[in-house]
């Protein structure tokens, strides 16, 4: 009996110590961000008061992620979950939430934050039917392609951070004010710089850019995917090619994670530049934070415009 | 000017903003918004078996549960209806009904919302042992399950009972679980010990290796008591009373370039099952024989996604009846000095993540005579978005 107890202690004590250490370190707010843009925003607003884990990279399709063990383990320790919502993560987030064993981040709790709930989503379908492809009842989820949306999400996120980590409330406010000032200035700079893009016709790979188009006044004339999430087929590409005769475009744009073969094919046929935009933080070498994300996006678009 | 602004603002904003939580711009508020998530799985097969599937047996091992290899010709597989929803802030509930020529409740359970890593579940559900056991048939990478599962777990061990899982707050994913069951389903049977005849424990661990690879491994143990457990022919079954213990080691490893599985991915998966049976076996129409055996089995499979929507797979299965006792000669327990094994090839195409067509070939040597099996299968899901399980 004694030896069993001793053995149990030998096993349990280190476990308890590990547990103790992790809680001692958890003075910072643990944030689980579903996509890189929200990880970057949380870092902007939280600074040293937050520890941000980003579940996906810019080179992964956020629709198609699996509920991997590593993600479950990360969510177990999260104080706050920041995701896009609008069905973008519906294949994996509910499963992660159920398996995470973490009550703080369940839907309905303050630790559960869906960014799309704080912006007006575009492309909301009139009817929802899978024969239309991968449509989202809540509207187009790719809201991070407009900096105005980033502002709105930041404004919604600030009071939440302050509520969850009241001790550092003033620090969040200060960082948010600072971010907001820099962001407003950057937006003016981007809008001036991007003026030549107004009215420019583009072919898009997937409907990833609705918010960017609205912001900069780009005009979407065709999509390479015949329906959202359905890969481009030879037949559909031929149609797009014909359509471009009647309604010319200036460039073909896609997100960094998207397969560029159809884009390159069309570029080859039409002589239009096929451009991979970072889409989110980390999607190109230059796009290292939210500011450089838009800097790089706009300079790539302008490069596409140059003859 | 700006200095004084940032100097004053924090306190005022703190008072006003921290009291008000952001209000969503939109929220579902229709009367039917409380309706649960409903999903339906449709599947069917066209099968060709060179040996009659009704006579299917594995040399030296009794077969219980739903262990037929398939049906000859056109057949509607089980359609599955899933309904799930949060019940209240603390409970989640789900039911899966298999609709075939007979209707069967596959899963029906309630589960507490998680707290401190603990999740409690009660009702009927697939046990958390092994890797394949918890997966519904429509998510399998082959049209049929591993031979070891067919022989030692009656295809899939599910029963009525309770489960407690705990996820450790560690960097490395580590989950432990324990279950206590009625003991009515194979390899248990007859609801021994007043309907508390089986229990299990399991531990799963997993993580990522860089951006591109991830893995999960597990160890499980099932202790099942059998009281006149039926196997073999439904109308004229063999009976077993005694204990049946199963230990399982499982692993799965997945790879995709940069973690983007859109065009290319690899999945390698294998499990080893070891069973220990002690008790008395009564072959149909025969007399009681002492049966003590340690059957084991394993499988190893690889799935390669070579283009968007297209996957190819290979699988090897092998079993060992764990005894070669002459007293069983002529009965189902006669191992015939044969090593049951099977080799399978699979090709499937998914038009979207909701539909799949699959062609599979098995060279099945469950018995000394080879059975060539061909299966053409469709699996489609409609309604609520299915989960991307690891």
XYZ file of C-alpha atoms in Angstrom:
697
model
C 0.000 0.000 0.000
C 2.793 2.347 0.970
C 4.664 1.710 -2.245
C 1.523 2.373 -4.248
C 1.081 5.676 -2.478
C 4.687 6.575 -3.063
C 4.352 5.683 -6.733
C 1.157 7.690 -7.025
C 2.894 10.658 -5.463
C 5.863 10.258 -7.784
C 3.495 10.440 -10.739
C 1.048 13.028 -9.444
C 3.411 15.557 -7.879
C 5.229 16.500 -11.072
C 1.825 16.730 -12.785
C 0.550 19.108 -10.124
C 3.722 21.142 -10.345
C 3.367 21.433 -14.107
C -0.238 22.510 -13.566
C 0.872 25.076 -10.989
C 3.523 26.501 -13.253
C 1.147 26.990 -16.133
C -1.363 28.860 -13.966
C 1.434 30.996 -12.521
C 2.475 32.027 -16.030
C -1.114 32.668 -17.096
C -1.078 36.255 -15.840
C -1.481 37.236 -19.484
C -4.706 36.724 -21.349
C -4.549 33.582 -23.510
C -6.086 34.297 -26.879
C -6.955 31.691 -29.486
C -7.355 33.374 -32.879
C -8.881 31.312 -35.662
C -7.265 33.362 -38.452
C -4.025 35.388 -38.650
C -5.773 38.770 -39.024
C -7.508 38.375 -35.668
C -4.311 37.134 -34.069
C -2.569 40.254 -35.355
C -5.379 42.538 -34.174
C -5.374 40.962 -30.713
C -1.623 41.523 -30.563
C -2.061 45.177 -31.574
C -4.622 45.791 -28.835
C -3.134 43.516 -26.202
C 0.619 43.930 -26.516
C 2.416 42.213 -23.668
C -0.806 41.595 -21.786
C -1.896 38.896 -24.206
C -0.475 35.613 -25.388
C -1.844 34.997 -28.868
C -2.057 31.636 -30.625
C -3.157 31.647 -34.241
C -4.813 28.431 -35.378
C -4.343 28.815 -39.123
C -1.786 30.335 -41.453
C -2.284 32.483 -44.530
C -1.300 29.490 -46.636
C -4.180 27.369 -45.324
C -7.777 27.523 -46.462
C -9.735 28.547 -43.350
C -12.785 26.623 -44.635
C -10.903 23.338 -44.634
C -9.153 22.852 -41.325
C -9.352 19.705 -39.237
C -9.913 19.637 -35.482
C -6.287 18.637 -34.867
C -5.120 17.529 -31.399
C -2.761 20.538 -31.183
C -5.673 22.942 -31.728
C -7.789 21.211 -29.083
C -4.894 21.460 -26.609
C -4.467 25.188 -27.367
C -8.153 25.929 -26.991
C -8.187 24.129 -23.645
C -6.138 26.981 -22.183
C -7.714 29.931 -23.981
C -9.405 32.785 -22.124
C -10.698 34.314 -25.321
C -11.510 32.941 -28.735
C -11.505 35.335 -31.716
C -12.916 33.851 -34.894
C -14.474 35.142 -38.093
C -17.827 33.378 -37.754
C -20.498 33.544 -40.482
C -19.913 29.836 -41.032
C -16.269 30.158 -42.108
C -15.145 27.741 -39.389
C -18.314 25.613 -39.215
C -16.427 22.453 -40.203
C -13.966 22.545 -37.347
C -14.709 25.134 -34.689
C -17.792 23.453 -33.122
C -15.813 20.225 -32.754
C -12.844 22.053 -31.207
C -15.171 23.810 -28.788
C -16.832 20.564 -27.727
C -13.543 18.730 -27.299
C -11.635 21.577 -25.668
C -13.156 21.085 -22.237
C -12.990 24.859 -21.813
C -16.131 26.549 -20.490
C -14.749 30.087 -20.907
C -14.832 30.147 -24.685
C -18.150 28.425 -25.396
C -20.716 30.322 -27.514
C -22.682 32.690 -25.317
C -19.760 33.208 -22.934
C -17.745 36.469 -22.989
C -14.707 34.505 -24.161
C -16.390 33.675 -27.478
C -16.035 36.405 -30.100
C -17.174 36.257 -33.727
C -15.822 39.163 -35.781
C -18.494 39.052 -38.499
C -21.135 39.914 -35.928
C -19.815 43.472 -35.766
C -19.762 44.353 -39.455
C -22.392 44.454 -42.195
C -21.658 41.333 -44.209
C -21.961 41.395 -47.993
C -23.193 38.735 -50.430
C -25.843 37.468 -48.034
C -27.607 34.789 -50.063
C -31.331 35.153 -50.756
C -31.713 31.420 -50.338
C -29.338 28.901 -48.909
C -28.913 25.729 -50.924
C -25.755 23.659 -51.384
C -26.431 23.439 -55.103
C -25.087 27.003 -55.047
C -21.763 25.750 -53.708
C -20.197 26.646 -50.387
C -22.488 29.537 -49.526
C -22.586 31.143 -46.101
C -26.014 32.027 -44.704
C -24.400 34.787 -42.646
C -22.903 36.459 -45.711
C -19.369 36.626 -47.092
C -17.015 35.866 -44.185
C -13.833 37.343 -45.686
C -14.305 40.675 -43.939
C -10.606 41.322 -43.253
C -10.045 42.551 -46.806
C -11.388 45.979 -45.835
C -9.616 48.079 -43.166
C -12.968 49.644 -42.183
C -14.042 46.236 -40.928
C -10.824 45.903 -38.959
C -11.721 49.191 -37.221
C -15.185 47.953 -36.348
C -13.906 44.662 -35.010
C -11.211 46.464 -33.002
C -13.891 48.699 -31.456
C -15.928 45.649 -30.450
C -12.920 43.759 -29.165
C -11.596 46.495 -26.888
C -14.346 46.431 -24.231
C -14.189 42.655 -24.236
C -10.456 42.647 -23.510
C -11.073 45.216 -20.786
C -13.801 43.080 -19.270
C -11.757 39.865 -19.341
C -8.607 41.476 -18.001
C -9.894 44.401 -15.936
C -6.529 44.963 -14.221
C -5.000 46.052 -17.513
C -8.012 47.931 -18.760
C -6.202 51.248 -19.118
C -3.375 49.654 -21.053
C -5.836 48.153 -23.564
C -7.495 51.530 -23.952
C -4.192 53.218 -24.579
C -3.076 50.666 -27.117
C -6.477 50.765 -28.838
C -6.356 54.565 -29.093
C -2.858 54.404 -30.453
C -3.821 51.690 -32.926
C -6.918 53.576 -34.007
C -4.930 56.751 -34.722
C -2.302 54.929 -36.716
C -5.000 52.947 -38.515
C -6.999 56.034 -39.515
C -3.838 57.647 -40.865
C -2.897 54.481 -42.727
C -6.361 54.209 -44.261
C -6.070 57.715 -45.664
C -2.668 56.880 -47.052
C -3.966 53.633 -48.620
C -7.009 55.316 -50.128
C -4.882 58.015 -51.732
C -2.393 55.519 -53.023
C -5.106 53.175 -54.314
C -7.041 55.894 -56.176
C -5.953 54.571 -59.606
C -7.656 51.258 -58.760
C -11.144 52.821 -58.680
C -13.336 51.279 -61.367
C -10.682 48.750 -62.390
C -12.224 45.482 -63.575
C -10.840 42.305 -62.012
C -11.318 38.564 -62.310
C -11.298 36.906 -58.899
C -10.465 33.287 -58.109
C -12.959 32.904 -55.236
C -15.284 35.573 -53.845
C -12.625 36.456 -51.287
C -12.479 40.149 -52.098
C -15.999 41.562 -51.847
C -15.019 43.958 -49.049
C -11.794 45.022 -50.737
C -13.733 45.686 -53.955
C -16.293 47.764 -52.105
C -13.564 49.738 -50.358
C -11.337 50.475 -53.336
C -14.020 50.486 -56.008
C -12.671 47.490 -57.874
C -15.186 45.883 -60.201
C -15.511 42.099 -60.180
C -16.375 40.896 -63.690
C -15.866 37.136 -63.309
C -14.931 34.422 -60.820
C -12.758 31.428 -61.676
C -14.780 29.198 -59.390
C -18.094 28.519 -61.124
C -19.683 28.461 -57.649
C -18.098 29.276 -54.281
C -15.761 26.470 -53.257
C -16.196 24.562 -56.530
C -12.848 24.329 -58.372
C -12.561 25.979 -61.777
C -13.400 23.588 -64.605
C -12.181 23.743 -68.207
C -15.716 24.535 -69.360
C -16.160 27.403 -66.954
C -12.730 28.855 -67.783
C -13.649 28.848 -71.465
C -16.797 30.806 -70.573
C -14.766 33.297 -68.541
C -12.395 33.696 -71.476
C -15.324 34.478 -73.771
C -16.855 36.814 -71.244
C -13.581 38.756 -70.993
C -13.764 39.490 -74.710
C -16.970 41.411 -74.162
C -16.044 42.789 -70.755
C -12.276 43.159 -70.442
C -10.518 43.042 -67.082
C -7.136 44.307 -65.948
C -5.952 41.509 -63.656
C -6.751 38.163 -62.044
C -6.507 38.062 -58.271
C -6.385 35.215 -55.768
C -5.476 34.604 -52.135
C -2.033 33.257 -51.319
C -3.414 29.888 -50.204
C -5.397 29.299 -53.380
C -4.140 27.003 -56.123
C -2.960 29.308 -58.911
C -3.129 26.919 -61.859
C -6.449 28.157 -63.242
C -5.289 31.761 -62.743
C -2.042 31.120 -64.610
C -3.911 29.385 -67.435
C -6.195 32.364 -67.887
C -3.260 34.758 -67.574
C -1.512 32.826 -70.310
C -4.557 33.035 -72.616
C -5.352 36.690 -71.976
C -2.015 38.272 -71.164
C -3.526 39.624 -67.935
C -1.345 39.545 -64.827
C -2.293 36.838 -62.293
C -1.709 38.264 -58.839
C -1.500 36.407 -55.539
C -2.503 38.791 -52.752
C -1.520 38.007 -49.163
C -5.222 37.899 -48.082
C -4.160 37.904 -44.452
C -1.124 38.457 -42.254
C 1.671 36.114 -43.320
C 0.339 35.650 -46.850
C 3.462 37.217 -48.346
C 6.936 38.020 -47.157
C 5.960 41.696 -46.803
C 2.624 41.188 -45.016
C 3.926 40.759 -41.491
C 1.252 42.686 -39.585
C -2.078 44.351 -40.343
C -0.423 47.530 -41.669
C 1.997 45.799 -43.990
C -0.836 43.495 -45.088
C -2.650 46.427 -46.706
C 0.565 48.123 -47.842
C 1.506 44.972 -49.699
C -2.012 44.290 -51.020
C -2.259 47.755 -52.559
C 1.226 47.797 -53.993
C 0.617 44.384 -55.597
C -2.634 45.621 -57.109
C -0.910 48.759 -58.410
C 1.890 46.616 -59.846
C -0.821 44.677 -61.667
C -2.124 47.906 -63.152
C 1.299 48.937 -64.502
C 1.637 47.927 -68.153
C -3.111 68.200 -28.224
C -2.992 64.502 -28.931
C -1.042 63.919 -25.716
C -3.762 65.392 -23.559
C -6.385 63.392 -25.458
C -4.778 60.051 -24.762
C -4.161 61.221 -21.232
C -7.798 61.915 -20.450
C -9.577 59.409 -22.601
C -8.575 56.162 -20.862
C -10.460 56.743 -17.622
C -13.649 58.088 -19.199
C -13.692 55.369 -21.844
C -12.983 52.797 -19.191
C -16.112 53.795 -17.330
C -18.355 53.965 -20.326
C -17.051 51.145 -22.493
C -16.245 48.418 -20.037
C -19.785 48.542 -18.729
C -21.289 48.023 -22.168
C -20.494 44.857 -24.047
C -20.491 45.146 -27.818
C -23.870 44.311 -29.276
C -23.874 42.179 -32.397
C -25.243 43.837 -35.518
C -27.283 40.781 -36.344
C -28.533 37.801 -34.448
C -30.749 34.894 -35.394
C -34.043 35.504 -33.678
C -36.579 33.629 -35.783
C -38.925 31.240 -33.979
C -37.253 28.236 -35.569
C -33.784 29.395 -34.562
C -33.930 26.917 -31.711
C -34.347 24.012 -34.105
C -31.457 21.596 -33.751
C -28.829 20.923 -36.392
C -30.126 18.163 -38.645
C -27.910 16.168 -40.938
C -28.634 13.186 -43.123
C -26.145 10.722 -44.543
C -27.165 8.716 -47.584
C -25.160 5.788 -48.756
C -25.454 2.778 -50.982
C -23.248 0.141 -52.528
C -22.933 -2.094 -55.513
C -21.017 -5.145 -54.346
C -19.540 -8.179 -56.018
C -18.234 -10.992 -53.803
C -16.704 -14.117 -55.300
C -17.786 -15.997 -52.148
C -21.263 -15.660 -50.680
C -21.140 -12.818 -48.096
C -23.848 -14.542 -46.030
C -21.376 -17.394 -45.393
C -18.606 -15.026 -44.353
C -16.506 -16.203 -41.413
C -13.031 -15.652 -40.052
C -11.065 -18.813 -39.404
C -10.832 -19.493 -35.668
C -12.773 -16.478 -34.424
C -16.425 -16.039 -33.466
C -18.153 -13.096 -35.148
C -20.649 -10.924 -33.360
C -22.191 -7.520 -33.915
C -22.674 -6.282 -37.454
C -19.797 -8.137 -39.037
C -21.084 -8.994 -42.517
C -18.631 -7.870 -45.209
C -21.392 -6.363 -47.380
C -24.171 -7.352 -49.735
C -24.079 -8.942 -53.146
C -25.341 -6.593 -55.871
C -27.184 -3.327 -55.317
C -27.821 -2.449 -51.724
C -28.918 0.563 -49.805
C -26.504 1.113 -46.969
C -27.624 2.503 -43.682
C -28.847 6.046 -43.980
C -28.035 8.055 -40.911
C -30.116 10.815 -39.458
C -28.262 13.069 -36.990
C -29.921 15.628 -34.801
C -28.011 17.643 -32.239
C -28.333 20.850 -30.278
C -27.461 22.563 -27.062
C -30.186 21.747 -24.574
C -29.481 24.558 -22.138
C -26.340 26.400 -21.061
C -25.012 23.223 -19.446
C -26.153 20.348 -21.663
C -25.689 19.226 -25.236
C -27.640 16.359 -26.779
C -27.318 14.332 -29.962
C -28.997 11.379 -31.591
C -28.044 9.346 -34.628
C -30.596 6.947 -36.025
C -29.526 4.391 -38.589
C -32.345 3.966 -41.042
C -32.201 0.761 -43.035
C -34.594 -2.112 -43.383
C -34.454 -2.003 -39.622
C -34.217 1.203 -37.671
C -31.636 1.366 -34.943
C -30.577 4.046 -32.511
C -26.824 4.259 -33.140
C -26.096 7.089 -30.756
C -28.297 8.959 -28.351
C -26.550 10.829 -25.616
C -26.465 13.919 -23.503
C -23.237 15.624 -22.629
C -22.318 18.326 -20.153
C -20.825 21.489 -21.516
C -17.140 21.267 -20.732
C -15.583 22.727 -17.607
C -11.990 22.506 -16.418
C -11.327 20.005 -19.174
C -13.967 17.583 -17.944
C -16.797 16.320 -20.116
C -19.432 13.894 -18.957
C -21.562 11.929 -21.368
C -24.387 9.498 -20.787
C -26.638 7.460 -23.071
C -25.709 5.274 -26.008
C -22.528 6.083 -27.884
C -19.454 4.662 -29.593
C -16.760 3.995 -27.033
C -13.710 6.284 -27.148
C -11.324 3.317 -27.360
C -8.963 3.047 -30.349
C -9.015 5.431 -33.300
C -11.598 3.931 -35.656
C -14.074 2.960 -32.969
C -15.547 6.411 -32.459
C -15.867 7.197 -36.150
C -19.161 6.790 -37.907
C -19.057 4.496 -40.928
C -19.525 7.359 -43.400
C -16.230 8.950 -42.300
C -14.157 5.797 -42.795
C -11.490 5.891 -45.475
C -12.556 2.478 -46.735
C -16.031 1.083 -47.372
C -15.556 -1.435 -44.556
C -13.778 -1.428 -41.233
C -10.517 -3.113 -40.252
C -10.624 -6.915 -39.885
C -9.367 -6.636 -36.316
C -12.336 -4.413 -35.448
C -14.708 -6.801 -37.203
C -13.338 -9.817 -35.383
C -12.549 -8.460 -31.931
C -15.017 -5.591 -31.457
C -18.029 -6.700 -33.489
C -17.139 -3.945 -36.026
C -17.481 -1.104 -33.522
C -18.057 -1.191 -29.807
C -21.022 0.900 -28.783
C -23.153 0.386 -25.745
C -25.339 2.140 -23.208
C -23.451 3.772 -20.389
C -21.526 6.763 -19.148
C -18.241 8.358 -20.098
C -15.964 10.843 -18.403
C -13.171 12.533 -20.341
C -10.516 14.887 -19.089
C -8.300 17.001 -21.271
C -5.065 17.956 -19.538
C -4.049 21.656 -19.658
C -0.764 20.817 -21.350
C 0.967 21.931 -24.561
C 0.847 18.367 -25.791
C -2.713 17.231 -26.386
C -3.391 14.647 -23.678
C -6.811 13.255 -23.013
C -7.795 10.483 -20.629
C -11.173 8.842 -20.445
C -13.083 6.165 -18.604
C -16.365 4.512 -19.481
C -18.796 2.197 -17.795
C -21.258 0.278 -19.911
C -24.254 -1.988 -19.731
C -22.326 -4.788 -21.418
C -24.938 -5.739 -23.968
C -22.885 -5.243 -27.129
C -20.177 -7.458 -28.569
C -17.545 -8.312 -27.281
C -19.591 -7.987 -24.070
C -23.009 -9.593 -24.070
C -25.994 -10.502 -21.953
C -25.709 -7.369 -19.770
C -23.656 -9.240 -17.192
C -23.127 -7.907 -13.644
C -26.695 -6.594 -13.469
C -26.294 -4.487 -16.574
C -22.920 -2.994 -15.692
C -20.821 -5.573 -17.452
C -18.149 -3.586 -19.256
C -15.744 -0.754 -18.601
C -12.900 0.875 -20.425
C -10.098 3.359 -20.000
C -8.169 5.181 -22.685
C -5.539 7.838 -23.181
C -4.934 9.838 -26.353
C -2.097 12.155 -27.117
C -1.192 14.208 -30.151
C 0.343 17.290 -31.655
C 1.931 18.915 -34.673
C 5.367 18.448 -36.171
C 6.064 21.743 -37.899
C 3.375 23.241 -40.156
C 2.883 20.179 -42.306
C 2.489 17.144 -40.059
C 0.267 16.225 -37.181
C -0.285 13.035 -35.261
C -2.368 11.321 -32.637
C -1.615 8.131 -30.723
C -3.556 6.257 -28.106
C -3.751 3.322 -25.749
C -7.052 1.781 -24.708
C -8.327 -1.066 -22.616
C -11.786 -2.602 -22.649
C -12.904 -5.099 -20.051
C -16.083 -6.839 -21.151
C -18.056 -9.558 -19.445
C -20.123 -11.899 -21.538
C -23.148 -13.806 -20.327
C -24.431 -16.108 -23.060
C -23.061 -13.699 -25.682
C -24.345 -14.563 -29.138
C -22.167 -14.836 -32.216
C -22.337 -16.426 -35.630
C -25.746 -17.292 -37.074
C -28.501 -15.048 -35.722
C -31.159 -17.761 -35.603
C -28.867 -20.442 -34.290
C -26.097 -18.644 -32.447
C -22.983 -19.842 -30.695
C -22.837 -18.762 -27.071
C -19.952 -17.559 -24.946
C -19.848 -16.833 -21.244
C -16.770 -15.457 -19.606
C -14.558 -12.432 -19.949
C -13.243 -10.704 -23.026
C -10.556 -8.080 -22.608
C -9.258 -5.962 -25.452
C -6.166 -3.735 -25.462
C -5.611 -1.344 -28.367
C -2.643 0.730 -29.482
C -3.446 3.207 -32.245
C -1.736 5.970 -34.172
C -2.499 8.270 -37.049
C -0.164 10.662 -38.844
C -1.230 13.244 -41.399
C 0.777 15.365 -43.752
C -0.066 18.122 -46.192
C 2.196 20.801 -47.696
C 2.212 23.707 -45.231
C -0.910 22.281 -43.631
C -2.962 23.039 -46.750
C -4.709 19.799 -47.696
C -6.558 21.257 -50.683
C -4.578 19.455 -53.377
C -2.304 17.000 -51.667
C -2.241 15.125 -48.386
C -1.148 11.846 -46.860
C -2.688 9.964 -43.968
C -1.065 6.922 -42.399
C -3.019 5.051 -39.785
C -2.540 1.797 -37.917
C -3.874 -0.042 -34.908
C -2.933 -3.160 -32.983
C -5.606 -5.029 -31.041
C -4.959 -7.751 -28.517
C -7.844 -9.640 -26.973
C -7.937 -12.138 -24.133
C -10.913 -14.430 -23.839
C -11.534 -16.809 -20.944
C -14.704 -18.769 -20.423
C -16.942 -21.363 -21.943
C -17.966 -21.542 -25.576
C -21.055 -23.429 -26.715
C -21.032 -23.930 -30.479
C -24.551 -23.895 -31.956
C -26.085 -27.291 -31.281
C -22.939 -28.504 -29.515
C -21.841 -28.839 -25.942
C -19.877 -26.504 -23.711
C -16.128 -26.247 -24.338
C -13.606 -24.365 -22.211
C -12.318 -21.496 -24.405
C -9.185 -19.599 -23.546
C -7.521 -17.689 -26.342
C -5.532 -14.562 -27.047
C -6.499 -13.426 -30.541
C -4.726 -10.412 -31.963
C -4.891 -8.364 -35.097
C -3.555 -5.250 -36.732
C -3.985 -3.113 -39.787
C -1.977 -0.448 -41.486
C -3.405 1.878 -44.100
C -2.282 4.832 -46.140
C -4.454 7.336 -47.937
C -2.891 9.591 -50.532
C -4.782 12.565 -51.874
C -3.100 13.211 -55.218
C -5.382 15.945 -56.573
C -8.244 18.050 -55.286
C -11.077 15.627 -54.542
C -9.153 12.481 -55.503
C -7.734 9.972 -53.031
C -6.182 6.540 -53.326
C -5.657 4.139 -50.458
C -4.023 0.836 -49.579
C -4.637 -1.247 -46.491
C -3.309 -4.459 -45.035
C -5.157 -6.406 -42.339
C -3.948 -9.400 -40.422
C -5.344 -11.560 -37.633
C -4.228 -14.375 -35.422
C -6.920 -16.527 -33.771
C -4.652 -16.971 -30.761
C -5.201 -20.699 -30.366
C -5.034 -23.808 -32.470
C -6.895 -26.204 -30.223
C -7.816 -29.532 -31.782
C -10.968 -29.754 -29.636
C -12.468 -26.948 -31.774
C -11.934 -28.818 -35.068
C -14.901 -28.334 -37.375
C -16.393 -25.481 -35.308
C -16.118 -21.739 -35.947
C -13.179 -21.707 -33.546
C -11.186 -24.049 -35.786
C -8.256 -21.848 -36.833
C -7.339 -24.310 -39.628
C -3.694 -23.302 -39.283
C -4.624 -20.238 -41.331
C -3.598 -16.613 -40.836
C -6.619 -14.510 -41.775
C -5.577 -11.469 -43.772
C -6.863 -8.992 -46.300
C -5.364 -6.510 -48.741
C -7.423 -3.607 -50.007
C -7.147 -0.899 -52.630
C -9.394 2.137 -52.695
C -9.988 5.082 -55.008
C -12.459 7.794 -54.180
C -13.626 11.073 -55.623
C -15.344 13.875 -53.739
C -17.168 16.418 -55.840
C -17.422 18.573 -52.721
C -16.870 17.847 -49.090
C -20.468 16.648 -48.970
C -20.386 13.912 -51.605
C -18.104 10.974 -52.316
C -17.963 8.093 -54.773
C -15.669 5.197 -53.970
C -14.372 2.076 -55.661
C -12.723 -0.541 -53.490
C -11.192 -3.967 -54.025
C -10.467 -6.429 -51.219
C -8.489 -9.604 -51.586
C -10.000 -11.147 -48.492
C -8.375 -14.230 -46.972
C -10.387 -14.315 -43.766
C -10.726 -17.989 -44.557
C -8.249 -20.228 -46.392
C -10.276 -19.678 -49.613
C -9.719 -16.274 -51.219
C -12.696 -13.962 -51.600
C -12.408 -11.233 -54.236
C -14.594 -8.353 -53.166
C -15.502 -5.300 -55.250
C -17.433 -2.419 -53.813
C -18.748 0.701 -55.491
C -20.106 3.082 -52.892
C -21.656 6.507 -52.619
C -21.740 8.505 -49.390
C -23.466 11.857 -49.349
C -24.320 14.188 -46.540
C -26.946 16.854 -46.558
C -28.142 19.347 -44.023
C -25.944 20.498 -41.161
C -22.244 20.859 -41.933
C -20.362 17.730 -40.892
C -17.372 17.975 -38.578
C -13.804 17.829 -39.880
C -12.563 15.253 -37.398
C -8.887 14.579 -37.092
